[in-house]
mmCIF file of C-alpha atoms (C1' of nucleotides) in Angstrom:
data_model
loop_
_atom_site.group_PDB
_atom_site.id
_atom_site.type_symbol
_atom_site.label_atom_id
_atom_site.label_comp_id
_atom_site.label_asym_id
_atom_site.label_seq_id
_atom_site.Cartn_x
_atom_site.Cartn_y
_atom_site.Cartn_z
ATOM 1 C CA MET A 53 -23.195 47.362 71.986
ATOM 2 C CA ASN A 54 -20.967 44.309 72.419
ATOM 3 C CA GLU A 55 -17.834 44.110 70.288
ATOM 4 C CA VAL A 56 -18.272 43.009 66.666
ATOM 5 C CA LYS A 57 -15.464 40.897 65.167
ATOM 6 C CA LEU A 58 -14.134 41.540 61.670
ATOM 7 C CA SER A 59 -11.373 38.927 61.516
ATOM 8 C CA THR A 60 -10.685 38.767 57.808
ATOM 9 C CA LEU A 61 -10.720 42.495 57.150
ATOM 10 C CA ASP A 62 -8.168 43.145 59.882
ATOM 11 C CA ASP A 63 -5.192 42.399 57.634
ATOM 12 C CA ALA A 64 -6.555 43.524 54.248
ATOM 13 C CA VAL A 65 -4.738 46.333 52.422
ATOM 14 C CA GLY A 66 -7.898 47.487 50.635
ATOM 15 C CA TYR A 67 -9.880 47.789 53.864
ATOM 16 C CA TRP A 68 -7.302 49.893 55.724
ATOM 17 C CA LEU A 69 -6.541 51.921 52.621
ATOM 18 C CA ARG A 70 -10.198 52.962 52.470
ATOM 19 C CA ARG A 71 -10.471 53.718 56.190
ATOM 20 C CA ALA A 72 -7.215 55.720 56.234
ATOM 21 C CA GLN A 73 -8.286 57.671 53.154
ATOM 22 C CA LEU A 74 -11.621 58.527 54.794
ATOM 23 C CA ALA A 75 -9.856 59.650 57.996
ATOM 24 C CA VAL A 76 -7.377 61.877 56.143
ATOM 25 C CA PHE A 77 -10.090 63.351 53.897
ATOM 26 C CA GLU A 78 -12.316 64.113 56.893
ATOM 27 C CA ASP A 79 -9.403 65.960 58.490
ATOM 28 C CA PHE A 80 -8.806 67.749 55.179
ATOM 29 C CA ALA A 81 -12.473 68.798 55.032
ATOM 30 C CA ARG A 82 -12.260 70.221 58.572
ATOM 31 C CA ARG A 83 -9.148 72.241 57.706
ATOM 32 C CA PHE A 84 -10.586 73.463 54.381
ATOM 33 C CA VAL A 85 -14.150 74.280 55.475
ATOM 34 C CA ALA A 86 -13.190 77.915 56.164
ATOM 35 C CA LEU A 87 -11.618 78.195 52.693
ATOM 36 C CA GLU A 88 -14.703 76.585 51.108
ATOM 37 C CA LEU A 89 -12.531 74.326 48.927
ATOM 38 C CA THR A 90 -13.152 70.663 48.127
ATOM 39 C CA PRO A 91 -10.190 68.372 47.348
ATOM 40 C CA ALA A 92 -11.130 68.543 43.644
ATOM 41 C CA GLN A 93 -11.226 72.355 43.673
ATOM 42 C CA PHE A 94 -7.929 72.532 45.581
ATOM 43 C CA SER A 95 -6.114 70.249 43.154
ATOM 44 C CA THR A 96 -7.629 72.182 40.240
ATOM 45 C CA LEU A 97 -6.215 75.466 41.569
ATOM 46 C CA ILE A 98 -2.794 73.817 41.900
ATOM 47 C CA ALA A 99 -2.963 72.387 38.384
ATOM 48 C CA ILE A 100 -3.916 75.753 36.862
ATOM 49 C CA ARG A 101 -1.240 77.652 38.784
ATOM 50 C CA ASP A 102 1.413 75.119 37.731
ATOM 51 C CA ASN A 103 0.244 75.146 34.108
ATOM 52 C CA PRO A 104 -1.134 78.601 33.308
ATOM 53 C CA GLY A 105 -2.763 78.936 29.889
ATOM 54 C CA ARG A 106 -3.380 75.203 29.425
ATOM 55 C CA ARG A 107 -6.632 73.927 27.901
ATOM 56 C CA GLN A 108 -9.494 72.687 30.084
ATOM 57 C CA SER A 109 -9.151 69.173 28.676
ATOM 58 C CA ASP A 110 -5.490 68.906 29.615
ATOM 59 C CA ILE A 111 -6.028 70.071 33.191
ATOM 60 C CA ALA A 112 -9.073 67.831 33.640
ATOM 61 C CA ALA A 113 -7.254 64.797 32.223
ATOM 62 C CA ALA A 114 -4.229 65.352 34.470
ATOM 63 C CA LEU A 115 -6.535 65.378 37.503
ATOM 64 C CA GLY A 116 -8.536 62.334 36.381
ATOM 65 C CA ILE A 117 -11.713 64.431 36.040
ATOM 66 C CA ARG A 118 -14.020 63.793 33.052
ATOM 67 C CA ARG A 119 -14.526 66.795 30.794
ATOM 68 C CA PRO A 120 -18.294 67.069 31.423
ATOM 69 C CA ASN A 121 -17.790 67.046 35.211
ATOM 70 C CA PHE A 122 -15.063 69.668 34.968
ATOM 71 C CA VAL A 123 -17.453 72.265 33.515
ATOM 72 C CA ALA A 124 -19.482 72.889 36.691
ATOM 73 C CA LEU A 125 -16.335 72.806 38.833
ATOM 74 C CA LEU A 126 -14.785 75.562 36.687
ATOM 75 C CA ASP A 127 -18.071 77.501 36.552
ATOM 76 C CA GLU A 128 -17.961 77.676 40.343
ATOM 77 C CA LEU A 129 -14.283 78.754 40.461
ATOM 78 C CA GLU A 130 -15.070 81.444 37.877
ATOM 79 C CA ARG A 131 -18.194 82.558 39.746
ATOM 80 C CA ARG A 132 -15.983 83.092 42.809
ATOM 81 C CA ARG A 133 -13.423 84.954 40.664
ATOM 82 C CA LEU A 134 -10.686 82.460 41.585
ATOM 83 C CA ALA A 135 -9.955 81.286 38.029
ATOM 84 C CA GLU A 136 -10.721 82.468 34.499
ATOM 85 C CA ARG A 137 -11.418 80.938 31.102
ATOM 86 C CA THR A 138 -9.542 83.071 28.549
ATOM 87 C CA PRO A 139 -9.318 82.749 24.740
ATOM 88 C CA SER A 140 -6.682 80.224 23.683
ATOM 89 C CA GLY A 141 -5.082 82.168 20.807
ATOM 90 C CA ALA A 142 -4.753 79.721 17.939
ATOM 91 C CA ASP A 143 -7.533 77.206 18.638
ATOM 92 C CA ARG A 144 -10.824 79.056 19.039
ATOM 93 C CA ARG A 145 -12.568 75.973 20.444
ATOM 94 C CA ALA A 146 -10.290 75.809 23.490
ATOM 95 C CA ASN A 147 -10.303 77.734 26.780
ATOM 96 C CA ALA A 148 -6.975 78.676 28.349
ATOM 97 C CA LEU A 149 -7.145 78.582 32.151
ATOM 98 C CA ARG A 150 -5.512 81.042 34.538
ATOM 99 C CA LEU A 151 -5.768 81.954 38.229
ATOM 100 C CA THR A 152 -6.899 85.420 39.256
ATOM 101 C CA GLY A 153 -5.100 87.362 41.968
ATOM 102 C CA ALA A 154 -7.796 86.210 44.396
ATOM 103 C CA GLY A 155 -7.254 82.632 43.214
ATOM 104 C CA GLU A 156 -3.515 82.820 43.901
ATOM 105 C CA ALA A 157 -4.169 84.372 47.305
ATOM 106 C CA LEU A 158 -6.681 81.689 48.299
ATOM 107 C CA LEU A 159 -4.385 78.962 46.979
ATOM 108 C CA ALA A 160 -1.570 80.323 49.157
ATOM 109 C CA ARG A 161 -3.791 79.991 52.226
ATOM 110 C CA ALA A 162 -4.894 76.512 51.110
ATOM 111 C CA LEU A 163 -1.290 75.379 50.639
ATOM 112 C CA ALA A 164 -0.534 76.576 54.164
ATOM 113 C CA ALA A 165 -3.477 74.542 55.488
ATOM 114 C CA GLN A 166 -2.300 71.505 53.542
ATOM 115 C CA HIS A 167 1.197 71.961 54.931
ATOM 116 C CA GLU A 168 -0.269 71.977 58.433
ATOM 117 C CA GLN A 169 -2.040 68.703 57.713
ATOM 118 C CA GLU A 170 1.161 67.119 56.424
ATOM 119 C CA SER A 171 2.970 68.276 59.561
ATOM 120 C CA ALA A 172 0.220 66.811 61.742
ATOM 121 C CA ILE A 173 0.512 63.491 59.892
ATOM 122 C CA ARG A 174 4.300 63.525 60.290
ATOM 123 C CA ALA A 175 3.890 64.202 64.003
ATOM 124 C CA HIS A 176 1.385 61.369 64.323
ATOM 125 C CA ILE A 177 3.037 58.542 62.353
ATOM 126 C CA GLY A 178 6.654 59.747 62.236
ATOM 127 C CA GLU A 179 8.789 61.399 59.570
ATOM 128 C CA ALA A 180 10.416 58.255 58.167
ATOM 129 C CA GLU A 181 7.136 56.314 58.198
ATOM 130 C CA ARG A 182 5.436 59.115 56.274
ATOM 131 C CA ASP A 183 8.093 59.043 53.548
ATOM 132 C CA THR A 184 7.915 55.242 53.356
ATOM 133 C CA LEU A 185 4.114 55.455 53.173
ATOM 134 C CA VAL A 186 4.129 57.877 50.231
ATOM 135 C CA ALA A 187 6.744 55.776 48.411
ATOM 136 C CA THR A 188 4.693 52.599 48.888
ATOM 137 C CA LEU A 189 1.436 54.281 47.858
ATOM 138 C CA ARG A 190 3.074 55.510 44.640
ATOM 139 C CA ARG A 191 4.131 51.948 43.783
ATOM 140 C CA LEU A 192 0.605 50.753 44.593
ATOM 141 C CA VAL A 193 -0.893 53.175 42.066
ATOM 142 C CA GLU A 194 0.915 51.357 39.239
ATOM 143 C CA PHE A 195 -0.676 48.133 40.499
ATOM 144 C CA MET B 3 -1.009 66.343 25.107
ATOM 145 C CA ASN B 4 2.095 67.920 26.627
ATOM 146 C CA GLU B 5 2.954 66.971 30.194
ATOM 147 C CA VAL B 6 0.977 68.692 32.944
ATOM 148 C CA LYS B 7 2.873 69.479 36.162
ATOM 149 C CA LEU B 8 1.322 68.864 39.587
ATOM 150 C CA SER B 9 4.228 69.881 41.811
ATOM 151 C CA THR B 10 2.541 70.305 45.169
ATOM 152 C CA LEU B 11 0.417 67.157 45.013
ATOM 153 C CA ASP B 12 3.451 64.990 44.312
ATOM 154 C CA ASP B 13 4.390 64.653 47.978
ATOM 155 C CA ALA B 14 0.947 64.826 49.623
ATOM 156 C CA VAL B 15 -0.228 61.845 51.678
ATOM 157 C CA GLY B 16 -3.906 62.560 50.968
ATOM 158 C CA TYR B 17 -3.403 62.686 47.203
ATOM 159 C CA TRP B 18 -1.544 59.371 46.963
ATOM 160 C CA LEU B 19 -3.828 57.749 49.502
ATOM 161 C CA ARG B 20 -6.793 58.523 47.247
ATOM 162 C CA ARG B 21 -5.064 57.372 44.064
ATOM 163 C CA ALA B 22 -3.812 54.131 45.647
ATOM 164 C CA GLN B 23 -7.243 53.405 47.082
ATOM 165 C CA LEU B 24 -8.836 53.894 43.657
ATOM 166 C CA ALA B 25 -6.256 51.586 42.035
ATOM 167 C CA VAL B 26 -6.749 48.821 44.612
ATOM 168 C CA PHE B 27 -10.560 49.127 44.479
ATOM 169 C CA GLU B 28 -10.556 48.967 40.675
ATOM 170 C CA ASP B 29 -8.520 45.763 40.892
ATOM 171 C CA PHE B 30 -10.943 44.482 43.533
ATOM 172 C CA ALA B 31 -13.914 45.237 41.260
ATOM 173 C CA ARG B 32 -12.299 43.298 38.403
ATOM 174 C CA ARG B 33 -11.697 40.271 40.628
ATOM 175 C CA PHE B 34 -15.191 40.404 42.155
ATOM 176 C CA VAL B 35 -17.242 41.120 39.022
ATOM 177 C CA ALA B 36 -17.851 37.378 38.475
ATOM 178 C CA LEU B 37 -19.042 37.015 42.099
ATOM 179 C CA GLU B 38 -21.263 40.103 41.727
ATOM 180 C CA LEU B 39 -20.126 41.462 45.095
ATOM 181 C CA THR B 40 -19.316 45.079 45.937
ATOM 182 C CA PRO B 41 -16.803 45.889 48.695
ATOM 183 C CA ALA B 42 -19.707 46.795 51.008
ATOM 184 C CA GLN B 43 -21.516 43.503 50.312
ATOM 185 C CA PHE B 44 -18.295 41.526 50.779
ATOM 186 C CA SER B 45 -17.506 43.103 54.145
ATOM 187 C CA THR B 46 -21.126 42.610 55.204
ATOM 188 C CA LEU B 47 -20.932 38.869 54.484
ATOM 189 C CA ILE B 48 -17.730 38.700 56.553
ATOM 190 C CA ALA B 49 -19.276 40.631 59.440
ATOM 191 C CA ILE B 50 -22.376 38.395 59.507
ATOM 192 C CA ARG B 51 -20.341 35.197 59.312
ATOM 193 C CA ASP B 52 -18.070 36.378 62.154
ATOM 194 C CA ASN B 53 -21.023 37.518 64.296
ATOM 195 C CA PRO B 54 -24.002 35.248 63.525
ATOM 196 C CA GLY B 55 -27.249 36.297 65.169
ATOM 197 C CA ARG B 56 -26.202 39.923 65.741
ATOM 198 C CA ARG B 57 -28.670 42.780 65.177
ATOM 199 C CA GLN B 58 -28.650 44.796 61.931
ATOM 200 C CA SER B 59 -27.655 47.968 63.781
ATOM 201 C CA ASP B 60 -24.565 46.372 65.321
ATOM 202 C CA ILE B 61 -23.320 44.969 62.015
ATOM 203 C CA ALA B 62 -24.005 48.239 60.186
ATOM 204 C CA ALA B 63 -22.266 50.304 62.863
ATOM 205 C CA ALA B 64 -19.200 48.036 62.858
ATOM 206 C CA LEU B 65 -18.912 48.543 59.087
ATOM 207 C CA GLY B 66 -19.493 52.302 59.244
ATOM 208 C CA ILE B 67 -22.735 51.980 57.247
ATOM 209 C CA ARG B 68 -25.736 54.121 58.291
ATOM 210 C CA ARG B 69 -28.806 52.133 59.250
ATOM 211 C CA PRO B 70 -30.995 53.498 56.428
ATOM 212 C CA ASN B 71 -28.393 52.619 53.791
ATOM 213 C CA PHE B 72 -27.963 49.123 55.209
ATOM 214 C CA VAL B 73 -31.593 48.210 54.495
ATOM 215 C CA ALA B 74 -31.331 48.025 50.685
ATOM 216 C CA LEU B 75 -27.954 46.304 50.933
ATOM 217 C CA LEU B 76 -29.485 43.566 53.108
ATOM 218 C CA ASP B 77 -32.605 43.385 50.919
ATOM 219 C CA GLU B 78 -30.344 42.523 47.982
ATOM 220 C CA LEU B 79 -28.365 39.879 49.943
ATOM 221 C CA GLU B 80 -31.675 38.342 51.059
ATOM 222 C CA ARG B 81 -33.113 38.450 47.534
ATOM 223 C CA ARG B 82 -30.086 36.452 46.374
ATOM 224 C CA ARG B 83 -30.549 34.042 49.324
ATOM 225 C CA LEU B 84 -27.042 34.818 50.653
ATOM 226 C CA ALA B 85 -28.173 36.121 54.064
ATOM 227 C CA GLU B 86 -31.323 36.054 56.180
ATOM 228 C CA ARG B 87 -33.103 38.311 58.647
ATOM 229 C CA THR B 88 -34.406 36.044 61.436
ATOM 230 C CA PRO B 89 -36.395 36.865 64.598
ATOM 231 C CA SER B 90 -34.166 38.056 67.417
ATOM 232 C CA GLY B 91 -35.761 36.118 70.322
ATOM 233 C CA ALA B 92 -36.170 38.607 73.148
ATOM 234 C CA ASP B 93 -36.426 41.955 71.304
ATOM 235 C CA ARG B 94 -39.150 41.771 68.668
ATOM 236 C CA ARG B 95 -38.009 45.014 67.015
ATOM 237 C CA ALA B 96 -34.594 43.606 66.110
ATOM 238 C CA ASN B 97 -33.505 41.351 63.219
ATOM 239 C CA ALA B 98 -30.811 38.749 63.859
ATOM 240 C CA LEU B 99 -28.604 38.241 60.783
ATOM 241 C CA ARG B 100 -27.246 34.918 59.515
ATOM 242 C CA LEU B 101 -25.626 33.606 56.326
ATOM 243 C CA THR B 102 -27.357 30.909 54.300
ATOM 244 C CA GLY B 103 -25.434 27.924 52.939
ATOM 245 C CA ALA B 104 -25.233 29.736 49.604
ATOM 246 C CA GLY B 105 -23.924 32.810 51.432
ATOM 247 C CA GLU B 106 -21.157 30.829 53.122
ATOM 248 C CA ALA B 107 -20.263 29.179 49.819
ATOM 249 C CA LEU B 108 -20.062 32.491 47.955
ATOM 250 C CA LEU B 109 -18.097 34.058 50.812
ATOM 251 C CA ALA B 110 -15.571 31.209 50.591
ATOM 252 C CA ARG B 111 -15.036 31.989 46.907
ATOM 253 C CA ALA B 112 -14.838 35.705 47.674
ATOM 254 C CA LEU B 113 -12.234 35.153 50.386
ATOM 255 C CA ALA B 114 -10.161 33.146 47.902
ATOM 256 C CA ALA B 115 -10.368 36.045 45.420
ATOM 257 C CA GLN B 116 -9.379 38.505 48.145
ATOM 258 C CA HIS B 117 -6.439 36.285 49.104
ATOM 259 C CA GLU B 118 -5.317 36.359 45.470
ATOM 260 C CA GLN B 119 -5.434 40.148 45.496
ATOM 261 C CA GLU B 120 -3.390 40.316 48.697
ATOM 262 C CA SER B 121 -0.821 37.941 47.142
ATOM 263 C CA ALA B 122 -0.659 40.115 44.020
ATOM 264 C CA ILE B 123 -0.082 43.188 46.176
ATOM 265 C CA ARG B 124 2.647 41.385 48.151
ATOM 266 C CA ALA B 125 4.301 40.370 44.886
ATOM 267 C CA HIS B 126 4.126 43.954 43.593
ATOM 268 C CA ILE B 127 5.316 45.992 46.583
ATOM 269 C CA GLY B 128 7.070 43.321 48.660
ATOM 270 C CA GLU B 129 6.149 41.333 51.776
ATOM 271 C CA ALA B 130 7.791 43.607 54.356
ATOM 272 C CA GLU B 131 6.534 46.800 52.670
ATOM 273 C CA ARG B 132 2.986 45.414 52.699
ATOM 274 C CA ASP B 133 3.136 44.730 56.445
ATOM 275 C CA THR B 134 4.617 48.177 57.111
ATOM 276 C CA LEU B 135 1.914 49.734 54.913
ATOM 277 C CA VAL B 136 -0.940 48.090 56.843
ATOM 278 C CA ALA B 137 0.635 49.047 60.174
ATOM 279 C CA THR B 138 1.020 52.685 59.088
ATOM 280 C CA LEU B 139 -2.508 52.850 57.648
ATOM 281 C CA ARG B 140 -3.919 51.568 60.956
ATOM 282 C CA ARG B 141 -2.123 54.356 62.841
ATOM 283 C CA LEU B 142 -3.416 56.857 60.288
ATOM 284 C CA VAL B 143 -7.028 55.814 60.965
ATOM 285 C CA GLU B 144 -6.710 57.053 64.570
ATOM 286 C CA PHE B 145 -5.547 60.389 63.139
ATOM 287 C "C1'" DT C 48 -14.046 63.439 10.219
ATOM 288 C "C1'" DA C 49 -12.160 64.617 14.804
ATOM 289 C "C1'" DT C 50 -11.855 67.504 18.882
ATOM 290 C "C1'" DT C 51 -13.333 71.215 22.626
ATOM 291 C "C1'" DG C 52 -16.506 72.527 25.595
ATOM 292 C "C1'" DT C 53 -21.081 71.828 26.838
ATOM 293 C "C1'" DT C 54 -25.843 69.933 28.128
ATOM 294 C "C1'" DA C 55 -28.602 66.376 29.702
ATOM 295 C "C1'" DT C 56 -28.852 62.488 32.218
ATOM 296 C "C1'" DA C 57 -28.215 58.527 35.229
ATOM 297 C "C1'" DC C 58 -26.180 55.703 38.660
ATOM 298 C "C1'" DT C 59 -23.782 54.978 42.989
ATOM 299 C "C1'" DC C 60 -22.665 56.517 47.813
ATOM 300 C "C1'" DT C 61 -23.719 58.702 51.530
ATOM 301 C "C1'" DA C 62 -26.489 61.688 54.645
ATOM 302 C "C1'" DT C 63 -30.763 63.248 57.386
ATOM 303 C "C1'" DA C 64 -35.716 63.459 58.871
ATOM 304 C "C1'" DA C 65 -39.488 61.115 60.145
ATOM 305 C "C1'" DC C 66 -42.486 57.134 60.376
ATOM 306 C "C1'" DT C 67 -43.956 52.187 62.724
ATOM 307 C "C1'" DA C 68 -43.640 48.904 66.016
ATOM 308 C "C1'" DT C 69 -41.901 47.700 69.770
ATOM 309 C "C1'" DA C 70 -39.361 48.454 74.296
ATOM 310 C "C1'" DT D 260 -39.469 58.365 76.044
ATOM 311 C "C1'" DA D 261 -36.114 55.705 73.537
ATOM 312 C "C1'" DT D 262 -34.640 52.254 70.148
ATOM 313 C "C1'" DA D 263 -34.697 49.012 65.674
ATOM 314 C "C1'" DG D 264 -35.793 48.911 61.273
ATOM 315 C "C1'" DT D 265 -37.735 51.317 57.602
ATOM 316 C "C1'" DT D 266 -39.177 54.898 54.018
ATOM 317 C "C1'" DA D 267 -38.458 58.940 51.546
ATOM 318 C "C1'" DT D 268 -35.397 62.051 49.978
ATOM 319 C "C1'" DA D 269 -31.464 64.869 48.869
ATOM 320 C "C1'" DG D 270 -26.718 65.830 47.961
ATOM 321 C "C1'" DA D 271 -22.172 64.630 46.407
ATOM 322 C "C1'" DG D 272 -19.249 62.193 42.950
ATOM 323 C "C1'" DT D 273 -18.760 60.038 38.751
ATOM 324 C "C1'" DA D 274 -20.205 57.903 34.273
ATOM 325 C "C1'" DT D 275 -21.931 58.167 29.136
ATOM 326 C "C1'" DA D 276 -24.305 60.045 24.872
ATOM 327 C "C1'" DA D 277 -24.878 63.651 21.937
ATOM 328 C "C1'" DC D 278 -24.876 68.384 20.420
ATOM 329 C "C1'" DA D 279 -22.700 73.116 18.492
ATOM 330 C "C1'" DA D 280 -18.646 75.340 17.152
ATOM 331 C "C1'" DT D 281 -14.359 74.777 15.303
ATOM 332 C "C1'" DA D 282 -10.373 72.272 13.482
#
DNA sequence: TATTGTTATACTCTATAACTATA
DNA sequence: TATAGTTATAGAGTATAACAATA
């Protein structure tokens, strides 16, 4: 196949943002396949560990996940005995979320895998560039 | 809702890459809603304009779109008389792609809208930071 | 009345297998 | 046999409406 030109896309932030995100997420998927964790499940485990006892709605909202879509995700984490829905004391409508011992153990392994990915990125694009990248991306989110 | 902590995600390239990409694509969608063009349709119009007469497969591959998924996308562009499938001379299996006059006209408006988005991004994060961002994202794609 | 968790549902993206017509 | 375009289909991911229990 002869080369196909894509002149206008070659300097577009949106285009490279999408391609870079796909590349990093594919690498993430490779590293996490053994742990059987999707990005959404991984960030959910982090959010629960950092905020034990919080309501489903709060955790879901913080992660940008709609409440209805969070139900099946939690069902699966509970089925695998990684997280639990426990009674929320005062409000009997709410579920308080907590990690199990197995959940904390798996999260520890996942955090190690994530750390390896961050190190690989640092090695590939450079330490300073990585810090600049994260800083710029954070400003872009407010955009 | 009290604040929810997300310690570990706060310095992760993958996390901010995803959030920034969502923010930029939401802005893109707002700017392109009047043109009724998705990112995939927009980049397809660019690819066809830059490579008139090329086969479907080549254009799809250059955009990272699987051949089966490219069919409906092209059907829609043809239905709206923005692009055409024409006979490809030698090989009677292949379709050569071209933009119509209407397609070129709409693409011109789309490119203007994209240019406005790029200007807005430059204004928000700064000229030099934007160039550094694109350069870093391109290196990240090889990752 | 409003909110929490849930069910049902639908729409978009993306992926694969297999067909047809040509090569 | 292999390739170009196509069909059918299935799986994620994400969106909304509406319900039961509770506030």
